[in-house]
Amino acid sequence: MALPSSIGKVRPAKPGGRTIERTTFVLPKSVDAADAQRAHCLVLVNGPDAGRRVTIPAEGLVIGRVPPAGLVLPDGDVSRLHCRVAVAGDKVVATDLGSTNGTYVEGERLIGGAELAVGAVLRIGTRLLQLERLTGRQLRQSEAQDRDIAAAVAYVTALLPPPLDTPAIQTEWCYEPSARLGGDAFGHGFLADGRFIVYLIDVAGHGAGAALHAVAVMNLLRQRALPDTDMGDPGAVLACLNRLFPMAAHADMYFTAWYGVYDPATRLLRHASAGHHPAWLLAGVELAAIGTRNPMIGAVAGRDFKVGETSLPTGASLYLFSDGVFEIVDHMARRWTLSDFTALIGKHRDDPAGEAQALLRTVRAEVPSGALDDDFSLVIVRLP
Amino acid sequence: MNADYQDVTGALKVALAGRLDTEGVGDVELGFSARVATSAVPVIVDLSAVEFLASLGVRMFIATGRVLAAKGGKLILFAPTEEVLDIIETMGLDEILPVAADEAAALALAHG
């Protein structure tokens, strides 16, 4: 909302000689004009900075792989200076600058220049950009929302544990929040007696509300601060969370959870899941589901949560993930299921970027836009 | 996402069709909650044409079922596809709301 530039008191003449004093907010015309004036923007639809919005300045915007392009897209298929987008009155015109791989508008290769309609999608290399037209007010609101989401992402990311590298246990993880920000959170660490705990939660829904809920749960788990609860007992931990976070008292939000406690001395894993798909254990070439059936956290009061036990062989790896890693629609318009993702487990172990990052890259490559709808959270625990 | 409401023998039948994802839930949630939560008779929900059930769809069923249960009502899901049944079972929704194989079984539960 625009702030008043000045506040004055006026005394308008009234019939009968009476005057009424009232306060008037005087807004400068420039603010009204700025609010009414519409700006053209390009929204990055896919890639690591999906959701980012770039205003097209009056002098136009050159898009390319390196500066001096105004919008730099570090993509091997983008030419150094690839295309120019200019505003002419109410129109936006895109012109290819002789790029190697071409500029495409709604799938059609651009020959010279062409007008872009609002909503049109521009493809440059592998990157997709959509034209938007916003008022100054909408633009500021959008920027404020983007900042809120970015702050929430930074907060969640700051709470995630550093990867672990000990002789008995190693971890790697990948957390890629979606543009709308889901409610994923995860963590791991050691109890005082040397046992290792690892957990992942996924709050239903998207946005700052889901993220806040996830952060509240994660902070309790990180600080081992569940009241009267043995953090080494997965069933007790989930039961306590179920008591602390009933849906009815938390804006109808529930979450799914997977919680495991591993004893390196005995190689025994005790685990419990609540509304969450199993974790997966890779031992040699054998893949096994590790989970128990319980309802999600917050939905039913007074529940006991079933616990499972599994012995983990030497060299085994445990894969724990949110549904965002497999709930995608691929290039063939086919909706993936859990088994599509589990078929990839172990296939990228030797990837120089790490298996978790390689799995993210592989899944993302299956999505036509390259942008995932939900958070991608994956934790891999290796047990030499 | 579509929702069709029909009075059947002593129950309100809601036939949902489409994908119950974020957008789909947005399409039907207001009407679904209003019609179902105020129903004076048991409610049976036909899932046979629901292609996908996301967490927000599960939340809609649980929240509405809780309101109905608080006044002695019943919400029964029936005829989910194999894929949707898999999601229901993974999330443990079938431990919260009854899930029947078909309409006849749902009506039997409604009047049981």
Coordinates of C-alpha atoms in Angstrom, one line a residue:
Chain A
M1 CA 0.0 0.0 0.0
A2 CA 1.3 3.4 -0.9
L3 CA 2.1 5.6 2.1
P4 CA 0.7 9.1 2.2
S5 CA 3.2 11.8 1.3
S6 CA 1.5 14.4 3.5
I7 CA -1.3 14.6 6.0
G8 CA -3.3 17.8 6.2
K9 CA -6.4 19.1 7.9
V10 CA -8.9 21.0 5.8
R11 CA -11.9 22.9 6.8
P12 CA -14.4 22.8 4.0
A13 CA -17.2 25.4 4.1
K14 CA -20.5 23.9 5.1
P15 CA -24.0 25.3 4.5
G16 CA -25.1 27.3 7.6
G17 CA -21.6 28.4 8.3
R18 CA -20.6 25.3 10.2
T19 CA -17.3 23.7 9.5
I20 CA -16.2 20.1 10.0
E21 CA -12.7 19.3 10.7
R22 CA -11.4 16.2 9.1
T23 CA -8.2 14.6 8.2
T24 CA -7.3 14.1 4.6
F25 CA -4.6 11.9 3.1
V26 CA -3.1 13.5 0.1
L27 CA -1.3 11.1 -2.2
P28 CA 1.2 12.4 -4.7
K29 CA 0.1 11.9 -8.3
S30 CA 3.3 10.1 -9.1
V31 CA 2.5 7.3 -6.6
D32 CA -1.0 6.8 -8.2
A33 CA 0.6 6.9 -11.6
A34 CA 3.3 4.4 -10.6
D35 CA 0.6 2.1 -9.2
A36 CA -1.5 2.4 -12.4
Q37 CA 1.4 2.1 -14.8
R38 CA 1.9 -1.4 -16.0
A39 CA 5.3 -3.0 -16.2
H40 CA 6.2 -6.0 -18.4
C41 CA 8.1 -8.7 -16.8
L42 CA 9.7 -12.0 -17.8
V43 CA 9.3 -14.9 -15.3
L44 CA 11.8 -17.7 -15.3
V45 CA 9.7 -20.8 -15.6
N46 CA 12.4 -23.5 -15.1
G47 CA 15.9 -23.9 -14.0
P48 CA 17.5 -23.3 -10.6
D49 CA 16.1 -19.8 -10.3
A50 CA 12.6 -20.7 -11.4
G51 CA 10.1 -18.1 -10.2
R52 CA 12.5 -15.2 -10.5
R53 CA 10.8 -12.2 -12.1
V54 CA 12.8 -9.7 -14.3
T55 CA 11.3 -6.3 -15.3
I56 CA 11.8 -5.3 -18.9
P57 CA 13.3 -1.8 -18.7
A58 CA 12.3 1.0 -21.1
E59 CA 15.6 0.6 -23.0
G60 CA 14.9 -3.1 -23.5
L61 CA 16.5 -6.2 -22.2
V62 CA 19.2 -8.3 -23.8
I63 CA 19.3 -11.9 -22.8
G64 CA 22.5 -13.9 -23.2
R65 CA 25.0 -16.3 -21.6
V66 CA 27.4 -13.7 -20.3
P67 CA 27.5 -10.0 -19.5
P68 CA 26.9 -7.4 -20.8
A69 CA 23.6 -9.2 -21.3
G70 CA 21.1 -7.6 -18.9
L71 CA 19.6 -11.1 -18.1
V72 CA 22.4 -13.7 -17.9
L73 CA 21.4 -17.3 -18.3
P74 CA 24.4 -19.5 -17.8
D75 CA 23.3 -22.3 -20.1
G76 CA 25.5 -23.9 -22.7
D77 CA 22.7 -23.7 -25.3
V78 CA 22.3 -19.9 -24.9
S79 CA 24.5 -17.7 -27.1
R80 CA 26.6 -14.9 -25.6
L81 CA 24.0 -12.3 -26.8
H82 CA 21.0 -14.4 -27.7
C83 CA 17.9 -12.2 -28.0
R84 CA 16.5 -8.8 -27.2
V85 CA 13.1 -8.0 -25.7
A86 CA 11.9 -4.4 -26.0
V87 CA 8.8 -2.5 -25.0
A88 CA 7.2 -0.3 -27.6
G89 CA 4.1 1.4 -26.1
D90 CA 1.9 -1.4 -24.9
K91 CA 3.6 -4.0 -27.0
V92 CA 6.6 -6.2 -26.3
V93 CA 8.8 -7.3 -29.2
A94 CA 11.3 -10.1 -29.1
T95 CA 14.2 -10.2 -31.6
D96 CA 16.7 -12.9 -32.1
L97 CA 20.3 -11.6 -32.2
G98 CA 21.6 -14.3 -34.5
S99 CA 21.8 -16.9 -31.8
T100 CA 23.2 -20.4 -32.7
N101 CA 20.2 -22.4 -31.3
G102 CA 17.5 -19.9 -32.0
T103 CA 14.8 -18.2 -30.0
Y104 CA 11.3 -19.8 -29.8
V105 CA 8.0 -18.2 -29.0
E106 CA 5.3 -20.7 -28.1
G107 CA 7.3 -23.4 -29.8
E108 CA 7.8 -21.5 -33.1
R109 CA 11.3 -20.4 -34.0
L110 CA 11.6 -16.7 -34.2
I111 CA 12.6 -15.2 -37.6
G112 CA 13.8 -11.7 -37.0
G113 CA 11.4 -10.1 -34.5
A114 CA 7.9 -10.8 -33.3
E115 CA 5.4 -9.3 -30.9
L116 CA 4.9 -11.3 -27.6
A117 CA 1.5 -11.6 -26.2
V118 CA 1.0 -11.5 -22.4
G119 CA 1.4 -15.1 -21.2
A120 CA 3.5 -16.1 -24.2
V121 CA 6.4 -18.4 -23.4
L122 CA 9.8 -17.7 -24.8
R123 CA 12.4 -20.5 -25.0
I124 CA 16.1 -19.7 -25.1
G125 CA 18.3 -22.7 -25.0
T126 CA 16.7 -24.9 -22.3
R127 CA 15.3 -22.0 -20.4
L128 CA 11.6 -20.9 -20.5
L129 CA 10.5 -17.4 -19.8
Q130 CA 6.9 -16.2 -19.6
L131 CA 5.7 -12.7 -20.3
E132 CA 3.7 -11.0 -17.6
R133 CA 2.1 -7.6 -17.4
L134 CA 1.7 -6.2 -13.9
T135 CA 0.8 -2.9 -12.3
G136 CA 3.4 -1.2 -10.1
R137 CA 1.4 -2.3 -7.0
Q138 CA 1.2 -6.0 -8.2
L139 CA 4.9 -5.9 -9.0
R140 CA 5.8 -4.7 -5.5
Q141 CA 3.4 -7.3 -3.9
S142 CA 5.0 -10.0 -6.1
E143 CA 8.5 -8.9 -5.1
A144 CA 7.5 -8.8 -1.4
Q145 CA 6.1 -12.4 -1.7
D146 CA 9.3 -13.5 -3.5
R147 CA 11.4 -12.0 -0.7
D148 CA 9.2 -13.8 2.0
I149 CA 9.6 -17.1 0.2
A150 CA 13.4 -16.5 -0.2
A151 CA 13.7 -15.7 3.5
A152 CA 11.8 -18.9 4.4
V153 CA 14.0 -21.0 2.1
A154 CA 17.1 -19.5 3.7
Y155 CA 15.8 -20.2 7.2
V156 CA 14.9 -23.8 6.4
T157 CA 18.2 -24.3 4.7
A158 CA 20.1 -22.9 7.6
L159 CA 18.5 -25.5 9.9
L160 CA 19.6 -28.5 7.8
P161 CA 22.6 -30.4 9.1
P162 CA 26.0 -30.5 7.4
P163 CA 26.6 -33.8 5.7
L164 CA 28.2 -36.3 8.0
D165 CA 31.5 -38.1 7.3
T166 CA 32.6 -40.5 10.0
P167 CA 34.0 -44.0 9.6
A168 CA 30.7 -45.6 10.7
I169 CA 28.2 -43.3 9.0
Q170 CA 28.3 -40.9 6.1
T171 CA 25.4 -38.8 4.8
E172 CA 24.7 -36.7 1.8
W173 CA 21.5 -34.8 1.0
C174 CA 19.8 -32.6 -1.5
Y175 CA 17.1 -30.0 -0.7
E176 CA 15.7 -28.1 -3.6
P177 CA 12.6 -26.1 -2.6
S178 CA 9.9 -25.5 -5.2
A179 CA 9.0 -22.0 -6.4
R180 CA 5.9 -22.2 -4.1
L181 CA 8.0 -23.7 -1.2
G182 CA 6.7 -26.9 0.3
G183 CA 6.8 -28.0 3.9
D184 CA 9.8 -30.4 3.8
A185 CA 12.4 -30.6 6.5
F186 CA 14.9 -33.2 7.6
G187 CA 17.7 -33.7 9.9
H188 CA 20.1 -36.2 11.5
G189 CA 22.5 -36.4 14.4
F190 CA 23.7 -38.5 17.3
L191 CA 22.1 -39.2 20.7
A192 CA 24.2 -39.0 23.8
D193 CA 24.6 -42.8 23.8
G194 CA 26.1 -42.8 20.3
R195 CA 23.0 -43.9 18.4
F196 CA 22.3 -42.1 15.2
I197 CA 18.9 -40.5 14.4
V198 CA 17.6 -39.5 11.0
Y199 CA 14.2 -38.1 10.1
L200 CA 12.2 -36.3 7.4
I201 CA 8.9 -34.6 7.6
D202 CA 6.6 -33.3 4.8
V203 CA 3.8 -30.8 5.8
A204 CA 0.7 -30.9 3.5
G205 CA 0.5 -27.9 1.3
H206 CA 2.8 -25.1 0.1
G207 CA 3.9 -21.6 1.1
A208 CA 5.1 -19.9 4.1
G209 CA 2.5 -21.5 6.4
A210 CA 3.6 -25.0 5.5
A211 CA 7.3 -24.0 5.9
L212 CA 6.7 -22.4 9.3
H213 CA 5.0 -25.6 10.5
A214 CA 7.9 -27.7 9.2
V215 CA 10.4 -25.4 11.0
A216 CA 8.5 -25.6 14.3
V217 CA 8.6 -29.4 14.1
M218 CA 12.2 -29.5 13.0
N219 CA 13.4 -27.2 15.8
L220 CA 11.9 -29.5 18.4
L221 CA 13.6 -32.5 16.8
R222 CA 17.0 -30.7 16.4
Q223 CA 17.0 -29.6 20.0
R224 CA 15.8 -33.1 21.2
A225 CA 13.2 -31.1 23.0
L226 CA 10.2 -33.4 22.9
P227 CA 8.7 -33.5 26.5
D228 CA 9.0 -36.8 28.4
T229 CA 10.0 -38.6 25.3
D230 CA 12.9 -41.0 24.6
M231 CA 14.3 -39.7 21.3
G232 CA 15.7 -43.1 20.7
D233 CA 12.2 -44.6 20.5
P234 CA 10.7 -43.9 17.0
G235 CA 7.2 -44.8 18.2
A236 CA 7.4 -42.5 21.2
V237 CA 8.7 -39.6 19.1
L238 CA 5.9 -39.8 16.5
A239 CA 3.3 -40.2 19.3
C240 CA 4.6 -37.1 21.0
L241 CA 4.6 -35.1 17.7
N242 CA 1.0 -36.3 17.2
R243 CA 0.1 -34.9 20.6
L244 CA 1.9 -31.6 20.1
F245 CA 0.6 -30.9 16.6
P246 CA -3.1 -31.8 16.2
M247 CA -4.5 -30.6 12.9
A248 CA -7.4 -28.9 14.6
A249 CA -5.1 -26.6 16.5
H250 CA -2.7 -25.9 13.5
A251 CA -4.9 -24.5 10.7
D252 CA -5.8 -28.1 9.6
M253 CA -2.2 -28.8 8.7
Y254 CA -0.9 -32.3 9.1
F255 CA 2.5 -33.8 8.2
T256 CA 3.9 -37.1 7.2
A257 CA 7.1 -38.3 8.9
W258 CA 9.7 -41.0 8.8
Y259 CA 12.0 -41.3 11.8
G260 CA 14.8 -43.8 12.3
V261 CA 17.3 -44.7 15.1
Y262 CA 20.4 -46.6 14.1
D263 CA 22.7 -48.3 16.6
P264 CA 26.2 -48.6 15.0
A265 CA 27.2 -51.1 17.6
T266 CA 24.5 -53.6 16.7
R267 CA 23.8 -52.3 13.1
L268 CA 20.1 -52.4 14.0
L269 CA 17.7 -49.7 12.7
R270 CA 14.5 -49.1 14.5
H271 CA 12.1 -47.0 12.5
A272 CA 8.5 -45.7 12.2
S273 CA 6.6 -43.9 9.5
A274 CA 3.5 -41.8 9.8
G275 CA 1.6 -41.4 6.5
H276 CA 4.9 -41.4 4.8
H277 CA 6.1 -43.8 2.0
P278 CA 8.9 -46.1 3.1
A279 CA 12.6 -45.3 3.1
W280 CA 14.6 -47.6 0.8
L281 CA 17.5 -49.7 1.7
L282 CA 20.1 -50.6 -0.9
A283 CA 22.3 -53.5 0.1
G284 CA 24.4 -54.9 -2.8
V285 CA 21.9 -54.9 -5.6
E286 CA 18.9 -55.6 -3.4
L287 CA 16.4 -52.8 -2.7
A288 CA 14.0 -53.1 0.2
A289 CA 11.3 -50.8 1.6
I290 CA 11.8 -49.8 5.2
G291 CA 8.7 -48.4 6.8
T292 CA 5.6 -49.1 9.0
R293 CA 2.0 -48.2 8.4
N294 CA 0.6 -45.4 10.6
P295 CA -1.6 -42.4 9.8
M296 CA -0.1 -39.0 9.3
I297 CA 0.8 -36.8 12.3
G298 CA -2.0 -34.6 13.7
A299 CA -4.9 -36.4 12.2
V300 CA -6.0 -38.8 15.0
A301 CA -5.5 -38.2 18.7
G302 CA -4.2 -40.8 21.0
R303 CA -2.5 -43.0 18.5
D304 CA 0.2 -45.6 19.1
F305 CA 2.7 -45.7 16.2
K306 CA 3.9 -49.1 15.0
V307 CA 7.7 -49.5 15.0
G308 CA 9.8 -51.7 12.7
E309 CA 13.3 -53.2 13.1
T310 CA 15.8 -53.9 10.4
S311 CA 19.4 -55.1 10.5
L312 CA 21.6 -53.1 8.1
P313 CA 24.3 -55.1 6.4
T314 CA 27.8 -53.7 5.8
G315 CA 27.9 -51.4 2.8
A316 CA 24.2 -50.7 2.9
S317 CA 22.7 -47.3 2.0
L318 CA 19.4 -45.8 3.2
Y319 CA 17.4 -43.4 1.0
L320 CA 14.9 -41.2 2.7
F321 CA 12.9 -38.7 0.7
S322 CA 9.8 -36.6 0.3
D323 CA 7.1 -37.3 -2.3
G324 CA 8.4 -34.3 -4.3
V325 CA 11.2 -36.5 -5.7
F326 CA 8.7 -38.7 -7.6
E327 CA 5.4 -36.8 -8.0
I328 CA 6.2 -35.4 -11.4
V329 CA 4.6 -35.5 -14.9
D330 CA 7.3 -36.4 -17.4
H331 CA 7.9 -35.5 -21.1
M332 CA 5.4 -38.3 -22.1
A333 CA 2.7 -36.7 -19.9
R334 CA 3.0 -39.7 -17.6
R335 CA 2.6 -39.2 -13.9
W336 CA 5.4 -40.9 -12.0
T337 CA 4.9 -43.2 -9.1
L338 CA 7.2 -44.2 -6.3
S339 CA 8.7 -47.1 -8.3
D340 CA 9.8 -44.8 -11.1
F341 CA 12.1 -43.1 -8.6
T342 CA 13.2 -46.2 -6.7
A343 CA 14.3 -47.6 -10.1
L344 CA 17.0 -44.8 -10.1
I345 CA 18.4 -45.6 -6.7
G346 CA 22.0 -46.6 -6.9
K347 CA 22.4 -45.8 -10.6
H348 CA 24.3 -42.6 -10.0
R349 CA 26.5 -43.6 -7.1
D350 CA 29.7 -42.6 -8.9
D351 CA 28.5 -39.3 -10.2
P352 CA 31.1 -36.6 -9.4
A353 CA 28.4 -34.2 -8.2
G354 CA 27.2 -36.8 -5.7
E355 CA 24.4 -39.3 -6.0
A356 CA 21.8 -37.0 -4.4
Q357 CA 22.5 -34.1 -6.8
A358 CA 22.6 -36.6 -9.7
L359 CA 19.2 -37.9 -8.8
L360 CA 17.8 -34.3 -8.6
R361 CA 19.3 -33.6 -12.0
T362 CA 17.9 -36.8 -13.5
V363 CA 14.4 -36.2 -12.1
R364 CA 14.4 -32.5 -13.2
A365 CA 15.4 -33.5 -16.7
E366 CA 12.2 -35.6 -16.9
V367 CA 10.0 -32.6 -16.3
P368 CA 9.3 -30.6 -19.5
S369 CA 9.5 -27.2 -17.8
G370 CA 12.5 -28.3 -15.6
A371 CA 10.7 -26.8 -12.6
L372 CA 9.5 -29.2 -9.9
D373 CA 6.1 -28.7 -8.4
D374 CA 7.1 -29.7 -4.9
D375 CA 10.2 -29.6 -2.7
F376 CA 12.8 -32.2 -3.6
S377 CA 14.3 -33.5 -0.3
L378 CA 16.5 -36.5 -0.3
V379 CA 18.8 -37.8 2.4
I380 CA 21.2 -40.7 1.8
V381 CA 22.8 -42.5 4.7
R382 CA 25.8 -44.7 3.9
L383 CA 26.8 -47.4 6.4
P384 CA 30.3 -48.8 5.4
Chain B
M1 CA -11.8 -31.0 -11.2
N2 CA -15.6 -31.5 -10.9
A3 CA -17.9 -32.4 -8.1
D4 CA -21.4 -33.7 -8.6
Y5 CA -23.8 -34.0 -5.7
Q6 CA -26.7 -36.4 -5.8
D7 CA -29.2 -37.6 -3.2
V8 CA -29.3 -41.4 -3.1
T9 CA -31.1 -43.7 -0.7
G10 CA -30.6 -42.0 2.6
A11 CA -27.3 -40.5 1.8
L12 CA -25.6 -37.7 -0.1
K13 CA -23.4 -39.1 -2.9
V14 CA -20.5 -36.9 -4.1
A15 CA -18.8 -37.9 -7.4
L16 CA -15.4 -36.3 -7.8
A17 CA -13.7 -36.3 -11.2
G18 CA -10.2 -35.2 -12.1
R19 CA -7.0 -34.6 -10.2
L20 CA -7.2 -33.7 -6.5
D21 CA -4.0 -31.8 -6.5
T22 CA -3.5 -28.2 -5.4
E23 CA -5.5 -26.7 -8.3
G24 CA -8.1 -29.5 -8.2
V25 CA -8.7 -29.0 -4.4
G26 CA -9.0 -25.3 -5.0
D27 CA -11.7 -25.9 -7.6
V28 CA -14.0 -28.0 -5.3
E29 CA -13.0 -27.5 -1.7
L30 CA -15.3 -24.6 -0.8
G31 CA -18.4 -26.3 -2.3
F32 CA -17.4 -29.7 -1.0
S33 CA -16.9 -28.5 2.6
A34 CA -20.1 -26.5 2.5
R35 CA -22.3 -29.3 1.1
V36 CA -20.7 -32.2 3.0
A37 CA -20.2 -30.6 6.4
T38 CA -23.8 -29.5 6.6
S39 CA -25.3 -32.8 5.4
A40 CA -28.0 -34.2 7.6
V41 CA -27.4 -37.7 6.1
P42 CA -24.3 -39.8 5.7
V43 CA -22.0 -38.8 2.8
I44 CA -20.4 -41.2 0.4
V45 CA -17.7 -40.0 -2.0
D46 CA -17.1 -41.7 -5.3
L47 CA -13.4 -41.6 -6.1
S48 CA -13.6 -43.8 -9.2
A49 CA -12.9 -40.9 -11.5
V50 CA -10.2 -39.3 -9.3
E51 CA -6.9 -39.7 -11.2
F52 CA -4.6 -38.4 -8.4
L53 CA -4.9 -37.6 -4.8
A54 CA -2.4 -35.1 -3.3
S55 CA -1.9 -34.3 0.3
L56 CA -4.2 -31.3 0.1
G57 CA -7.0 -33.6 -1.1
V58 CA -6.4 -35.9 1.9
R59 CA -6.5 -32.9 4.1
M60 CA -9.9 -31.9 2.6
F61 CA -11.4 -35.3 3.4
I62 CA -10.0 -35.4 6.9
A63 CA -11.1 -31.9 7.9
T64 CA -14.6 -32.4 6.5
G65 CA -14.9 -35.9 8.0
R66 CA -14.0 -34.5 11.4
V67 CA -16.7 -31.8 11.2
L68 CA -19.3 -34.5 10.2
A69 CA -18.1 -36.9 12.9
A70 CA -18.4 -34.1 15.5
K71 CA -22.2 -34.0 14.9
G72 CA -22.6 -37.8 14.5
G73 CA -22.3 -37.9 10.7
K74 CA -20.3 -40.2 8.5
L75 CA -18.0 -39.6 5.5
I76 CA -17.2 -42.7 3.5
L77 CA -14.9 -42.9 0.5
F78 CA -15.5 -45.6 -2.2
A79 CA -14.2 -47.1 -5.4
P80 CA -10.7 -45.5 -5.5
T81 CA -8.5 -46.5 -8.5
E82 CA -5.5 -48.7 -7.7
E83 CA -3.2 -45.7 -7.8
V84 CA -5.4 -43.6 -5.4
L85 CA -5.9 -46.6 -3.1
D86 CA -2.1 -46.9 -2.9
I87 CA -1.9 -43.3 -1.8
I88 CA -4.7 -43.7 0.7
E89 CA -3.0 -46.7 2.3
T90 CA 0.5 -45.1 2.3
M91 CA -0.9 -42.1 4.1
G92 CA -3.0 -44.2 6.5
L93 CA -6.2 -42.4 5.4
D94 CA -8.0 -45.7 5.6
E95 CA -7.3 -45.7 9.3
I96 CA -9.1 -42.4 9.7
L97 CA -12.0 -42.7 7.2
P98 CA -13.7 -45.8 6.0
V99 CA -12.9 -46.8 2.4
A100 CA -15.4 -49.1 0.6
A101 CA -14.9 -51.1 -2.6
D102 CA -18.1 -49.8 -4.3
E103 CA -21.2 -47.8 -3.9
A104 CA -23.3 -50.6 -2.4
A105 CA -20.6 -51.3 0.2
A106 CA -20.4 -47.6 1.0
L107 CA -24.1 -47.4 1.5
A108 CA -24.1 -50.4 3.7
L109 CA -21.4 -48.7 5.9
A110 CA -23.4 -45.5 5.8
H111 CA -26.5 -47.2 7.2
G112 CA -24.7 -49.7 9.3

